[in-house]
Amino acid sequence: MDYFVVEGPTPLRGTVRAAGAKNAALPLMAAAMLAEGRSVLANLPDLRDTRFFLDLLGEMGVRGELDGGTLTLDTTGGLTSTTAPYEIVRKMRASIYVLGPLLAVRGEARVSRPGGCAFGPRPVDLHERGMAALGAELAEEHGYIVARAPRGGLRGGRFRFDPVSVGATCNVLMAAVLARGESRLENCAIEPEVTQLVEALVAAGAHIEGAGTRTLEVQGVASLTPLEVAVIPDRIEAGTYLAAAAIAGGEVRVEGCRAGHMAPILAVLRDLGCKVTEHADDDDKAAAAEEAITCARTGPLAPVRVETQPFPGFPTDMQAQIMAAAALADGVSFVTDTIYPDRFTHAAELVRLGARIEVKNGTATIIGTERLQAAPVMASDLRASAALVLAAAAAHGCTEIRRVYHIDRGYERIEHRLTSLGARITRASE
Ligand code: EPZ
C-alpha cells in the first residue's frame, strides 16, 4: 500500500496546470455508449477512476484507446454485455452512470448497487425513480439493480430531482435522449460538468433545450453520432492547488482553469485574506481560453463562514481544503456541508495534526491555531485527503499519510505537482 511522506513547513511557489475534470470525464465516457462508432474525448485526466471506468466499459465491449490525454472509445458492433459487476462498482460508485445508456441502447441493465462511502450512504433512488419515469421497470436481485425498458424502448416522461443530484441528472438525461417522445427533467443539477454533458450530447445529435438551466426539455431521437469533446478543466483540482497557497503559504498559479466555474471558491480564498488574481490572456485570441488564476497568501489568514450548496454555490468537494486553511486562521471559522452532513472524516485527522475542530449537526467549528504539527494520518474521502496533504505541507515535522489510493482517484500525480511547487513529498510503499 502506498503512503505519502510529507516534510513541513514548506511554503509553495510556482505554476501547475489543471487537468481535465474527473466529474465531467466519467459521464462523457458513459455517454459514448449511446452512439455506435468511435467517440473521442480529449483532455482526459489520468486517474484511478477513469481507468476503472475504462475497465468497466471494456466489460461491455467498448474498446478504449488512450493516447496521451486523448481517449477513443469504439462501440462499433454494439455493446456485448449489460452487466456492471460488483467487483468494479464497489471500487467506483460512478459506475452507476452505465445504467441510463444501457437502458437506452440495450433496453436492459444489471448494475451492482453502489455501496456507501466515507461520508454517508450515497443513495441512488433518484437514478432509479428517474429511469422508472421513462418507463423502465426496476427490481433488486442480490445487490444488483436489474432494470428493463418497456417493449419498444424507453419512452419520454417527466421527472423532478429532489434534492438536486449531479449523478442522477446525468444518468436520467442519457436515458432520455434516445427515449421515444418528449421528456421534461426539473430541478436538474447545473454543475459545469453536467452542462458539458448536455452540450456534448447536443453536438452528437440529441435534442435538448435548457443547457445550463435547471429544466431540461428533451425530444428523443433514434440515434446519436459519436461524441467529439475536450473535457473541461477540473475546478476542484484547480481550487485545491490554489488553496495550497492559503494553507502552506506562498503563491500558486494554476493554468488552464476557468474562473467562471470557480467563483465561490475564489470568493472564499479572498475571504481568507489571500490575494487572488484572474488572468485571462485576452490579447491572444488563440489562447483566450487559456485562463490562469494566482492565489498568494500575503499575511495571516482570516476566519471564514462557509456553507456548501449545489452549483453555483460553494462546492462540497472543496470544504475539506477550506477547513485545512481555517485551521490556521486567526479566529473561529464555521464550515457547514448541506449536501453531505457527515462529510467530516478529515476533521479528526486534522485534529491529529493539531487543529482545533468540533463537528456537530453538519457544522464544523474551527478555532484557528498558530501552527500544525506533523503526525501520522489516514486519507479517507477522495477530496478531503488532498486537504490532509496540504495541511501536512504546513505542519512542522514529517507527516505520513496512508490510504493514498483515495487521492489517486481524483488527482493526477499529486506528489509530482506539489513537488514542482516546492513541497517535500515522496510516495513510499509498505
Ligand atoms: C457528484 O456525486 C460528484 N461525483 C461528487 O464528487 C460530488 O461531491 C457530488 O456530485 C456533489 O457535488 C461525481 O460526479 C462522480 P449528488 P453524486 O447526486 O452525483 C443525494 C467525487 O468523487 N442523492 O449530486 O453522487 C445525495 O445523498 C465526488 O469527486 C439522493 O438522495 O452526488 C446528496 O445529498 C465526491 N439520491 C445529494 O443528493 C440519489 O439518487 C447530492 O448528491 C442521488 C443523490
Short mmCIF file of C-alpha atoms and ligand atoms in Angstrom, two decimals:
data_model
loop_
_atom_site.label_atom_id
_atom_site.label_comp_id
_atom_site.label_asym_id
_atom_site.label_seq_id
_atom_site.Cartn_x
_atom_site.Cartn_y
_atom_site.Cartn_z
CA MET A 1 0.00 0.00 0.00
CA ASP A 2 1.34 3.41 -0.97
CA TYR A 3 1.66 6.19 1.53
CA PHE A 4 2.95 9.77 1.34
CA VAL A 5 5.75 11.22 3.47
CA VAL A 6 5.48 15.00 3.72
CA GLU A 7 8.08 17.28 5.36
CA GLY A 8 6.81 20.64 6.55
CA PRO A 9 6.51 23.53 6.83
CA THR A 10 7.25 24.44 3.21
CA PRO A 11 5.65 27.46 1.52
CA LEU A 12 4.55 26.59 -2.04
CA ARG A 13 5.51 28.63 -5.07
CA GLY A 14 5.12 28.00 -8.78
CA THR A 15 2.71 27.03 -11.53
CA VAL A 16 0.62 23.92 -12.11
CA ARG A 17 -1.73 23.09 -14.95
CA ALA A 18 -5.31 21.99 -14.26
CA ALA A 19 -6.13 18.53 -15.61
CA GLY A 20 -9.43 17.55 -17.19
CA ALA A 21 -12.35 17.30 -14.77
CA LYS A 22 -12.89 13.79 -13.41
CA ASN A 23 -16.58 14.52 -12.84
CA ALA A 24 -17.02 15.62 -16.44
CA ALA A 25 -14.95 12.78 -17.91
CA LEU A 26 -16.92 9.96 -16.25
CA PRO A 27 -20.40 10.84 -17.61
CA LEU A 28 -18.87 11.64 -21.02
CA MET A 29 -17.26 8.19 -21.08
CA ALA A 30 -20.65 6.65 -20.30
CA ALA A 31 -22.33 8.82 -22.96
CA ALA A 32 -20.04 7.29 -25.61
CA MET A 33 -22.12 4.09 -25.13
CA LEU A 34 -25.10 5.92 -26.65
CA ALA A 35 -23.61 6.09 -30.16
CA GLU A 36 -22.21 3.41 -32.46
CA GLY A 37 -18.71 4.27 -33.65
CA ARG A 38 -15.61 5.96 -32.31
CA SER A 39 -16.07 8.75 -29.75
CA VAL A 40 -13.05 10.93 -28.98
CA LEU A 41 -12.59 12.53 -25.55
CA ALA A 42 -9.64 14.94 -25.35
CA ASN A 43 -8.01 16.27 -22.15
CA LEU A 44 -8.99 13.13 -20.25
CA PRO A 45 -7.39 13.07 -16.77
CA ASP A 46 -5.25 10.02 -15.99
CA LEU A 47 -6.85 8.84 -12.72
CA ARG A 48 -7.75 5.60 -10.96
CA ASP A 49 -11.41 6.44 -11.55
CA THR A 50 -11.07 7.00 -15.32
CA ARG A 51 -9.01 3.82 -15.58
CA PHE A 52 -11.63 1.89 -13.61
CA PHE A 53 -14.36 3.28 -15.87
CA LEU A 54 -12.38 2.18 -18.92
CA ASP A 55 -12.24 -1.33 -17.43
CA LEU A 56 -16.00 -1.25 -16.88
CA LEU A 57 -16.68 -0.12 -20.46
CA GLY A 58 -14.32 -2.85 -21.64
CA GLU A 59 -16.54 -5.40 -19.82
CA MET A 60 -19.36 -4.18 -22.08
CA GLY A 61 -17.42 -4.49 -25.31
CA VAL A 62 -16.38 -0.85 -25.62
CA ARG A 63 -12.79 -0.72 -26.88
CA GLY A 64 -10.78 2.11 -25.34
CA GLU A 65 -7.53 3.52 -26.67
CA LEU A 66 -5.72 6.14 -24.61
CA ASP A 67 -3.15 8.22 -26.49
CA GLY A 68 -1.66 10.77 -24.09
CA GLY A 69 -4.71 12.61 -22.77
CA THR A 70 -6.99 11.63 -25.65
CA LEU A 71 -9.31 8.66 -25.23
CA THR A 72 -11.00 6.97 -28.18
CA LEU A 73 -13.98 4.77 -27.27
CA ASP A 74 -15.09 2.42 -30.05
CA THR A 75 -18.55 0.86 -29.75
CA THR A 76 -18.65 -0.43 -33.34
CA GLY A 77 -20.53 -3.72 -33.36
CA GLY A 78 -22.57 -2.72 -30.31
CA LEU A 79 -22.36 -3.46 -26.59
CA THR A 80 -21.63 -7.09 -25.67
CA SER A 81 -22.82 -7.07 -22.06
CA THR A 82 -25.36 -5.22 -19.95
CA THR A 83 -23.89 -6.04 -16.54
CA ALA A 84 -21.80 -3.74 -14.32
CA PRO A 85 -20.22 -6.25 -11.92
CA TYR A 86 -19.83 -5.71 -8.17
CA GLU A 87 -16.04 -6.17 -8.42
CA ILE A 88 -15.81 -2.89 -10.36
CA VAL A 89 -18.75 -0.96 -8.92
CA ARG A 90 -17.51 -1.44 -5.33
CA LYS A 91 -14.32 0.41 -6.31
CA MET A 92 -16.05 3.23 -8.12
CA ARG A 93 -19.61 4.30 -7.42
CA ALA A 94 -19.75 6.36 -10.64
CA SER A 95 -20.20 3.01 -12.41
CA ILE A 96 -23.91 3.71 -11.90
CA TYR A 97 -23.55 6.00 -14.94
CA VAL A 98 -23.87 2.97 -17.26
CA LEU A 99 -27.47 2.40 -16.13
CA GLY A 100 -29.01 5.08 -18.37
CA PRO A 101 -27.03 4.30 -21.52
CA LEU A 102 -27.61 0.52 -21.17
CA LEU A 103 -31.36 1.03 -20.82
CA ALA A 104 -31.36 3.44 -23.76
CA VAL A 105 -29.30 1.28 -26.11
CA ARG A 106 -29.94 -2.31 -24.99
CA GLY A 107 -33.24 -1.97 -23.11
CA GLU A 108 -31.82 -3.73 -20.07
CA ALA A 109 -29.18 -3.31 -17.36
CA ARG A 110 -27.86 -5.23 -14.39
CA VAL A 111 -25.82 -2.82 -12.27
CA SER A 112 -24.43 -3.62 -8.86
CA ARG A 113 -25.87 -1.22 -6.32
CA PRO A 114 -23.05 1.15 -5.25
CA GLY A 115 -22.17 0.94 -1.58
CA GLY A 116 -21.72 3.86 0.75
CA CYS A 117 -18.53 5.82 1.14
CA ALA A 118 -16.60 7.65 3.84
CA PHE A 119 -19.16 10.39 4.07
CA GLY A 120 -22.50 8.72 4.01
CA PRO A 121 -24.91 6.27 2.37
CA ARG A 122 -24.88 7.90 -1.11
CA PRO A 123 -28.36 6.65 -2.21
CA VAL A 124 -29.22 6.17 -5.90
CA ASP A 125 -33.01 6.33 -5.54
CA LEU A 126 -33.20 9.38 -7.84
CA HIS A 127 -31.38 7.44 -10.58
CA GLU A 128 -33.87 4.57 -10.18
CA ARG A 129 -37.01 6.72 -9.97
CA GLY A 130 -35.83 8.80 -12.94
CA MET A 131 -35.48 5.67 -15.08
CA ALA A 132 -38.91 4.49 -13.94
CA ALA A 133 -40.32 7.85 -15.10
CA LEU A 134 -39.07 6.87 -18.58
CA GLY A 135 -40.97 3.58 -18.39
CA ALA A 136 -38.22 1.31 -17.05
CA GLU A 137 -39.07 -1.47 -14.61
CA LEU A 138 -36.53 -1.97 -11.86
CA ALA A 139 -36.05 -4.87 -9.47
CA GLU A 140 -33.50 -5.81 -6.85
CA GLU A 141 -31.50 -9.04 -7.18
CA HIS A 142 -28.71 -9.98 -4.75
CA GLY A 143 -27.33 -6.47 -4.52
CA TYR A 144 -27.90 -5.70 -8.21
CA ILE A 145 -30.29 -3.19 -9.72
CA VAL A 146 -31.98 -5.12 -12.55
CA ALA A 147 -33.69 -2.73 -14.97
CA ARG A 148 -35.68 -3.35 -18.12
CA ALA A 149 -37.12 -0.87 -20.65
CA PRO A 150 -40.66 -1.40 -21.91
CA ARG A 151 -41.16 -3.23 -25.23
CA GLY A 152 -40.26 -0.73 -27.94
CA GLY A 153 -37.79 1.02 -25.66
CA LEU A 154 -37.85 3.83 -23.10
CA ARG A 155 -40.50 6.46 -23.60
CA GLY A 156 -40.38 10.18 -22.76
CA GLY A 157 -41.56 11.22 -19.29
CA ARG A 158 -41.38 13.91 -16.62
CA PHE A 159 -39.21 13.81 -13.53
CA ARG A 160 -38.21 16.31 -10.84
CA PHE A 161 -34.98 15.72 -8.93
CA ASP A 162 -35.28 16.37 -5.23
CA PRO A 163 -32.67 17.01 -3.95
CA VAL A 164 -30.60 18.35 -6.84
CA SER A 165 -28.36 15.48 -7.96
CA VAL A 166 -25.34 15.68 -10.30
CA GLY A 167 -25.21 11.96 -10.99
CA ALA A 168 -28.93 11.36 -11.33
CA THR A 169 -29.29 14.35 -13.71
CA CYS A 170 -26.54 12.93 -15.96
CA ASN A 171 -27.85 9.37 -15.80
CA VAL A 172 -31.52 10.10 -16.50
CA LEU A 173 -30.59 12.58 -19.24
CA MET A 174 -28.51 9.94 -21.01
CA ALA A 175 -31.52 7.60 -20.94
CA ALA A 176 -33.95 10.32 -22.11
CA VAL A 177 -32.03 11.40 -25.24
CA LEU A 178 -32.86 8.09 -27.00
CA ALA A 179 -36.29 7.58 -25.43
CA ARG A 180 -39.34 7.77 -27.69
CA GLY A 181 -41.05 11.16 -27.27
CA GLU A 182 -40.55 14.16 -25.03
CA SER A 183 -39.08 14.31 -21.55
CA ARG A 184 -39.06 17.19 -19.08
CA LEU A 185 -36.46 17.00 -16.31
CA GLU A 186 -36.85 19.53 -13.49
CA ASN A 187 -34.61 20.77 -10.69
CA CYS A 188 -31.59 19.47 -12.61
CA ALA A 189 -28.03 19.96 -11.42
CA ILE A 190 -26.24 22.74 -13.32
CA GLU A 191 -22.63 21.99 -12.36
CA PRO A 192 -20.28 22.80 -15.30
CA GLU A 193 -19.67 19.07 -15.70
CA VAL A 194 -23.41 18.49 -16.23
CA THR A 195 -23.65 21.36 -18.72
CA GLN A 196 -20.70 19.93 -20.66
CA LEU A 197 -22.55 16.60 -20.92
CA VAL A 198 -25.67 18.38 -22.22
CA GLU A 199 -23.61 20.26 -24.83
CA ALA A 200 -21.71 17.15 -25.90
CA LEU A 201 -24.97 15.21 -26.34
CA VAL A 202 -26.49 18.04 -28.41
CA ALA A 203 -23.35 18.11 -30.58
CA ALA A 204 -23.86 14.35 -31.09
CA GLY A 205 -27.41 14.92 -32.33
CA ALA A 206 -29.52 14.91 -29.15
CA HIS A 207 -32.41 17.38 -28.97
CA ILE A 208 -32.09 19.06 -25.55
CA GLU A 209 -33.29 22.54 -24.64
CA GLY A 210 -32.23 24.36 -21.47
CA ALA A 211 -28.48 23.70 -21.19
CA GLY A 212 -27.21 25.44 -18.05
CA THR A 213 -30.69 25.75 -16.53
CA ARG A 214 -32.48 23.53 -14.01
CA THR A 215 -35.12 22.47 -16.56
CA LEU A 216 -34.12 20.27 -19.48
CA GLU A 217 -36.63 19.56 -22.26
CA VAL A 218 -35.58 16.52 -24.29
CA GLN A 219 -37.02 15.32 -27.60
CA GLY A 220 -35.86 11.72 -28.04
CA VAL A 221 -34.01 10.82 -31.24
CA ALA A 222 -33.42 7.44 -32.88
CA SER A 223 -29.63 7.58 -32.64
CA LEU A 224 -26.63 9.78 -31.89
CA THR A 225 -23.35 10.23 -33.72
CA PRO A 226 -20.16 9.53 -31.75
CA LEU A 227 -19.00 12.21 -29.29
CA GLU A 228 -16.14 14.58 -30.03
CA VAL A 229 -15.36 16.64 -26.92
CA ALA A 230 -12.50 18.11 -24.88
CA VAL A 231 -13.07 17.60 -21.16
CA ILE A 232 -13.34 20.89 -19.22
CA PRO A 233 -10.68 21.71 -16.62
CA ASP A 234 -11.18 20.30 -13.12
CA ARG A 235 -12.41 23.22 -10.99
CA ILE A 236 -11.95 21.21 -7.77
CA GLU A 237 -8.38 20.19 -8.58
CA ALA A 238 -7.61 23.80 -9.55
CA GLY A 239 -9.25 25.04 -6.34
CA THR A 240 -7.23 22.55 -4.32
CA TYR A 241 -3.92 23.88 -5.67
CA LEU A 242 -4.95 27.49 -5.09
CA ALA A 243 -5.96 26.56 -1.53
CA ALA A 244 -2.48 25.04 -1.12
CA ALA A 245 -1.02 28.57 -1.14
CA ALA A 246 -3.52 29.63 1.52
CA ILE A 247 -2.68 26.66 3.74
CA ALA A 248 1.09 26.34 3.35
CA GLY A 249 1.79 29.96 2.41
CA GLY A 250 3.43 31.22 -0.80
CA GLU A 251 1.97 31.87 -4.22
CA VAL A 252 0.49 29.32 -6.64
CA ARG A 253 -0.59 29.93 -10.25
CA VAL A 254 -2.98 27.44 -11.84
CA GLU A 255 -3.14 27.50 -15.64
CA GLY A 256 -5.81 26.13 -17.94
CA CYS A 257 -8.63 26.54 -15.40
CA ARG A 258 -11.89 28.50 -15.82
CA ALA A 259 -12.53 31.28 -13.27
CA GLY A 260 -16.18 31.25 -14.37
CA HIS A 261 -16.55 27.75 -12.88
CA MET A 262 -14.82 28.73 -9.64
CA ALA A 263 -16.43 31.94 -8.40
CA PRO A 264 -17.50 30.67 -4.94
CA ILE A 265 -14.08 29.03 -4.39
CA LEU A 266 -12.22 32.24 -5.31
CA ALA A 267 -14.56 34.26 -3.08
CA VAL A 268 -13.73 32.11 -0.03
CA LEU A 269 -9.98 32.28 -0.76
CA ARG A 270 -10.34 36.08 -0.78
CA ASP A 271 -12.37 35.92 2.47
CA LEU A 272 -9.42 34.01 3.95
CA GLY A 273 -7.32 37.08 3.15
CA CYS A 274 -5.50 35.70 0.11
CA LYS A 275 -4.73 37.79 -2.96
CA VAL A 276 -6.49 36.02 -5.84
CA THR A 277 -5.75 37.28 -9.37
CA GLU A 278 -7.57 36.12 -12.52
CA HIS A 279 -5.50 36.30 -15.71
CA ALA A 280 -7.35 35.98 -18.99
CA ASP A 281 -4.90 36.10 -21.87
CA ASP A 282 -7.27 38.17 -23.94
CA ASP A 283 -4.71 39.82 -26.19
CA ASP A 284 -4.02 36.45 -27.76
CA LYS A 285 -7.33 35.19 -29.05
CA ALA A 286 -5.99 31.70 -29.67
CA ALA A 287 -5.08 31.45 -26.03
CA ALA A 288 -8.17 33.30 -24.82
CA ALA A 289 -9.47 30.07 -23.34
CA GLU A 290 -6.06 29.77 -21.69
CA GLU A 291 -7.05 31.36 -18.38
CA ALA A 292 -4.90 31.30 -15.26
CA ILE A 293 -5.55 32.15 -11.63
CA THR A 294 -2.99 33.03 -8.95
CA CYS A 295 -3.52 32.74 -5.20
CA ALA A 296 -1.00 34.33 -2.82
CA ARG A 297 -1.04 34.29 0.94
CA THR A 298 0.04 37.77 1.95
CA GLY A 299 -0.37 37.61 5.73
CA PRO A 300 -2.32 35.86 8.49
CA LEU A 301 -5.46 34.03 7.37
CA ALA A 302 -8.84 35.44 8.35
CA PRO A 303 -11.60 33.16 9.70
CA VAL A 304 -14.44 32.24 7.29
CA ARG A 305 -18.01 31.03 7.35
CA VAL A 306 -18.74 28.54 4.52
CA GLU A 307 -21.88 26.61 3.61
CA THR A 308 -21.79 24.12 0.73
CA GLN A 309 -24.54 24.26 -1.88
CA PRO A 310 -25.19 22.78 -5.32
CA PHE A 311 -23.61 24.85 -8.13
CA PRO A 312 -23.39 27.84 -8.37
CA GLY A 313 -22.91 27.65 -4.59
CA PHE A 314 -19.73 26.65 -2.75
CA PRO A 315 -18.87 23.04 -3.75
CA THR A 316 -18.88 20.28 -1.12
CA ASP A 317 -15.75 18.89 -2.83
CA MET A 318 -13.81 21.93 -1.59
CA GLN A 319 -14.96 22.13 2.04
CA ALA A 320 -12.16 19.99 3.43
CA GLN A 321 -9.48 22.08 1.75
CA ILE A 322 -11.00 25.27 3.20
CA MET A 323 -11.24 23.61 6.61
CA ALA A 324 -7.50 22.95 6.50
CA ALA A 325 -6.90 26.65 5.80
CA ALA A 326 -9.34 27.70 8.52
CA ALA A 327 -7.37 25.55 10.98
CA LEU A 328 -4.56 28.12 10.64
CA ALA A 329 -6.76 31.23 10.55
CA ASP A 330 -6.65 33.99 13.15
CA GLY A 331 -10.09 33.36 14.66
CA VAL A 332 -13.08 31.00 14.64
CA SER A 333 -14.46 29.63 11.35
CA PHE A 334 -17.60 27.62 10.54
CA VAL A 335 -17.98 25.08 7.74
CA THR A 336 -21.39 23.54 7.07
CA ASP A 337 -21.92 20.81 4.48
CA THR A 338 -25.61 20.91 3.47
CA ILE A 339 -25.05 18.24 0.80
CA TYR A 340 -23.21 15.63 2.86
CA PRO A 341 -23.70 16.47 6.58
CA ASP A 342 -21.35 13.60 7.53
CA ARG A 343 -18.53 14.59 5.20
CA PHE A 344 -16.11 15.42 8.01
CA THR A 345 -13.85 12.37 8.39
CA HIS A 346 -10.94 14.69 7.60
CA ALA A 347 -11.74 16.79 10.71
CA ALA A 348 -10.49 14.13 13.12
CA GLU A 349 -7.33 13.68 11.02
CA LEU A 350 -6.70 17.44 11.01
CA VAL A 351 -7.13 17.38 14.81
CA ARG A 352 -4.32 14.81 14.89
CA LEU A 353 -2.19 17.46 13.19
CA GLY A 354 -3.05 19.90 15.97
CA ALA A 355 -6.12 21.60 14.50
CA ARG A 356 -8.93 22.57 16.90
CA ILE A 357 -12.18 21.41 15.28
CA GLU A 358 -15.53 20.37 16.67
CA VAL A 359 -18.23 18.86 14.45
CA LYS A 360 -21.89 18.99 15.42
CA ASN A 361 -25.07 18.58 13.32
CA GLY A 362 -23.35 19.03 9.97
CA THR A 363 -21.32 22.07 11.01
CA ALA A 364 -17.63 22.14 11.89
CA THR A 365 -16.40 24.87 14.23
CA ILE A 366 -12.70 25.52 13.66
CA ILE A 367 -10.72 27.52 16.21
CA GLY A 368 -7.65 28.70 14.32
CA THR A 369 -4.25 27.86 15.74
CA GLU A 370 -0.71 29.20 15.18
CA ARG A 371 0.77 26.03 13.82
CA LEU A 372 0.10 22.41 12.92
CA GLN A 373 2.40 19.58 13.97
CA ALA A 374 3.25 16.50 11.94
CA ALA A 375 1.56 13.22 12.88
CA PRO A 376 0.63 10.01 11.03
CA VAL A 377 -2.83 10.42 9.42
CA MET A 378 -5.18 8.43 7.20
CA ALA A 379 -6.80 9.51 3.94
CA SER A 380 -10.48 8.65 3.58
CA ASP A 381 -12.66 10.67 1.24
CA LEU A 382 -11.19 11.48 -2.14
CA ARG A 383 -11.18 15.28 -1.96
CA ALA A 384 -10.68 15.55 1.80
CA SER A 385 -7.48 13.51 1.57
CA ALA A 386 -5.91 16.18 -0.61
CA ALA A 387 -6.62 18.59 2.24
CA LEU A 388 -4.54 16.37 4.54
CA VAL A 389 -1.62 16.53 2.12
CA LEU A 390 -1.81 20.33 2.04
CA ALA A 391 -2.12 20.52 5.83
CA ALA A 392 0.94 18.25 6.11
CA ALA A 393 2.90 20.68 3.91
CA ALA A 394 2.10 23.36 6.50
CA ALA A 395 2.71 21.15 9.56
CA HIS A 396 6.04 21.19 11.42
CA GLY A 397 7.81 17.87 11.00
CA CYS A 398 7.36 14.72 8.96
CA THR A 399 3.78 13.52 8.32
CA GLU A 400 2.87 10.10 6.89
CA ILE A 401 -0.45 9.87 5.07
CA ARG A 402 -1.83 6.37 4.49
CA ARG A 403 -4.50 5.04 2.08
CA VAL A 404 -3.39 7.47 -0.63
CA TYR A 405 -5.28 5.37 -3.18
CA HIS A 406 -8.20 7.64 -2.28
CA ILE A 407 -6.20 10.61 -3.51
CA ASP A 408 -5.10 8.88 -6.72
CA ARG A 409 -8.78 8.53 -7.65
CA GLY A 410 -9.15 12.25 -8.22
CA TYR A 411 -5.72 13.85 -8.53
CA GLU A 412 -3.24 13.16 -11.30
CA ARG A 413 0.19 12.53 -9.71
CA ILE A 414 -0.45 15.00 -6.90
CA GLU A 415 3.00 14.42 -5.41
CA HIS A 416 4.72 15.46 -8.66
CA ARG A 417 2.63 18.63 -8.93
CA LEU A 418 3.21 19.56 -5.31
CA THR A 419 6.95 18.84 -5.63
CA SER A 420 7.05 21.26 -8.58
CA LEU A 421 5.64 23.85 -6.15
CA GLY A 422 8.39 23.20 -3.64
CA ALA A 423 6.67 20.69 -1.38
CA ARG A 424 8.82 17.97 0.16
CA ILE A 425 6.61 14.97 -0.53
CA THR A 426 7.52 11.43 -1.52
CA ARG A 427 5.44 8.34 -2.21
CA ALA A 428 6.54 5.21 -0.38
CA SER A 429 5.18 1.66 -0.21
CA GLU A 430 4.81 -0.72 2.70
C1 EPZ B 1 -21.19 14.00 -7.60
O1 EPZ B 1 -21.59 12.90 -6.81
C2 EPZ B 1 -19.68 14.01 -7.56
N1 EPZ B 1 -19.16 12.75 -8.12
C3 EPZ B 1 -19.22 14.18 -6.12
O2 EPZ B 1 -17.82 14.26 -6.12
C4 EPZ B 1 -19.76 15.46 -5.55
O3 EPZ B 1 -19.38 15.57 -4.21
C5 EPZ B 1 -21.30 15.44 -5.67
O4 EPZ B 1 -21.68 15.23 -7.05
C6 EPZ B 1 -21.92 16.74 -5.20
O5 EPZ B 1 -21.45 17.80 -5.98
C7 EPZ B 1 -19.12 12.60 -9.45
O6 EPZ B 1 -19.52 13.47 -10.20
C8 EPZ B 1 -18.52 11.31 -9.96
P1 EPZ B 1 -25.26 14.04 -5.97
P2 EPZ B 1 -23.14 12.41 -6.85
O7 EPZ B 1 -26.13 13.02 -6.57
O8 EPZ B 1 -23.66 12.58 -8.22
C9 EPZ B 1 -28.43 12.98 -2.66
C10 EPZ B 1 -16.04 12.78 -6.28
O9 EPZ B 1 -15.73 11.60 -6.39
N2 EPZ B 1 -28.88 11.92 -3.57
O10 EPZ B 1 -25.17 15.40 -6.60
O11 EPZ B 1 -23.19 11.06 -6.23
C11 EPZ B 1 -27.04 12.72 -2.09
O12 EPZ B 1 -27.13 11.90 -0.93
C12 EPZ B 1 -17.27 13.07 -5.55
O13 EPZ B 1 -15.41 13.74 -6.82
C13 EPZ B 1 -30.06 11.24 -3.28
O14 EPZ B 1 -30.71 11.49 -2.26
O15 EPZ B 1 -23.78 13.46 -5.87
C14 EPZ B 1 -26.56 14.11 -1.77
O16 EPZ B 1 -27.06 14.51 -0.50
C15 EPZ B 1 -17.02 13.19 -4.08
N3 EPZ B 1 -30.48 10.27 -4.15
C16 EPZ B 1 -27.22 14.97 -2.84
O17 EPZ B 1 -28.25 14.17 -3.42
C17 EPZ B 1 -29.78 9.97 -5.30
O18 EPZ B 1 -30.24 9.09 -6.07
C18 EPZ B 1 -26.27 15.38 -3.96
O19 EPZ B 1 -25.65 14.20 -4.42
C19 EPZ B 1 -28.60 10.68 -5.57
C20 EPZ B 1 -28.16 11.65 -4.70
#
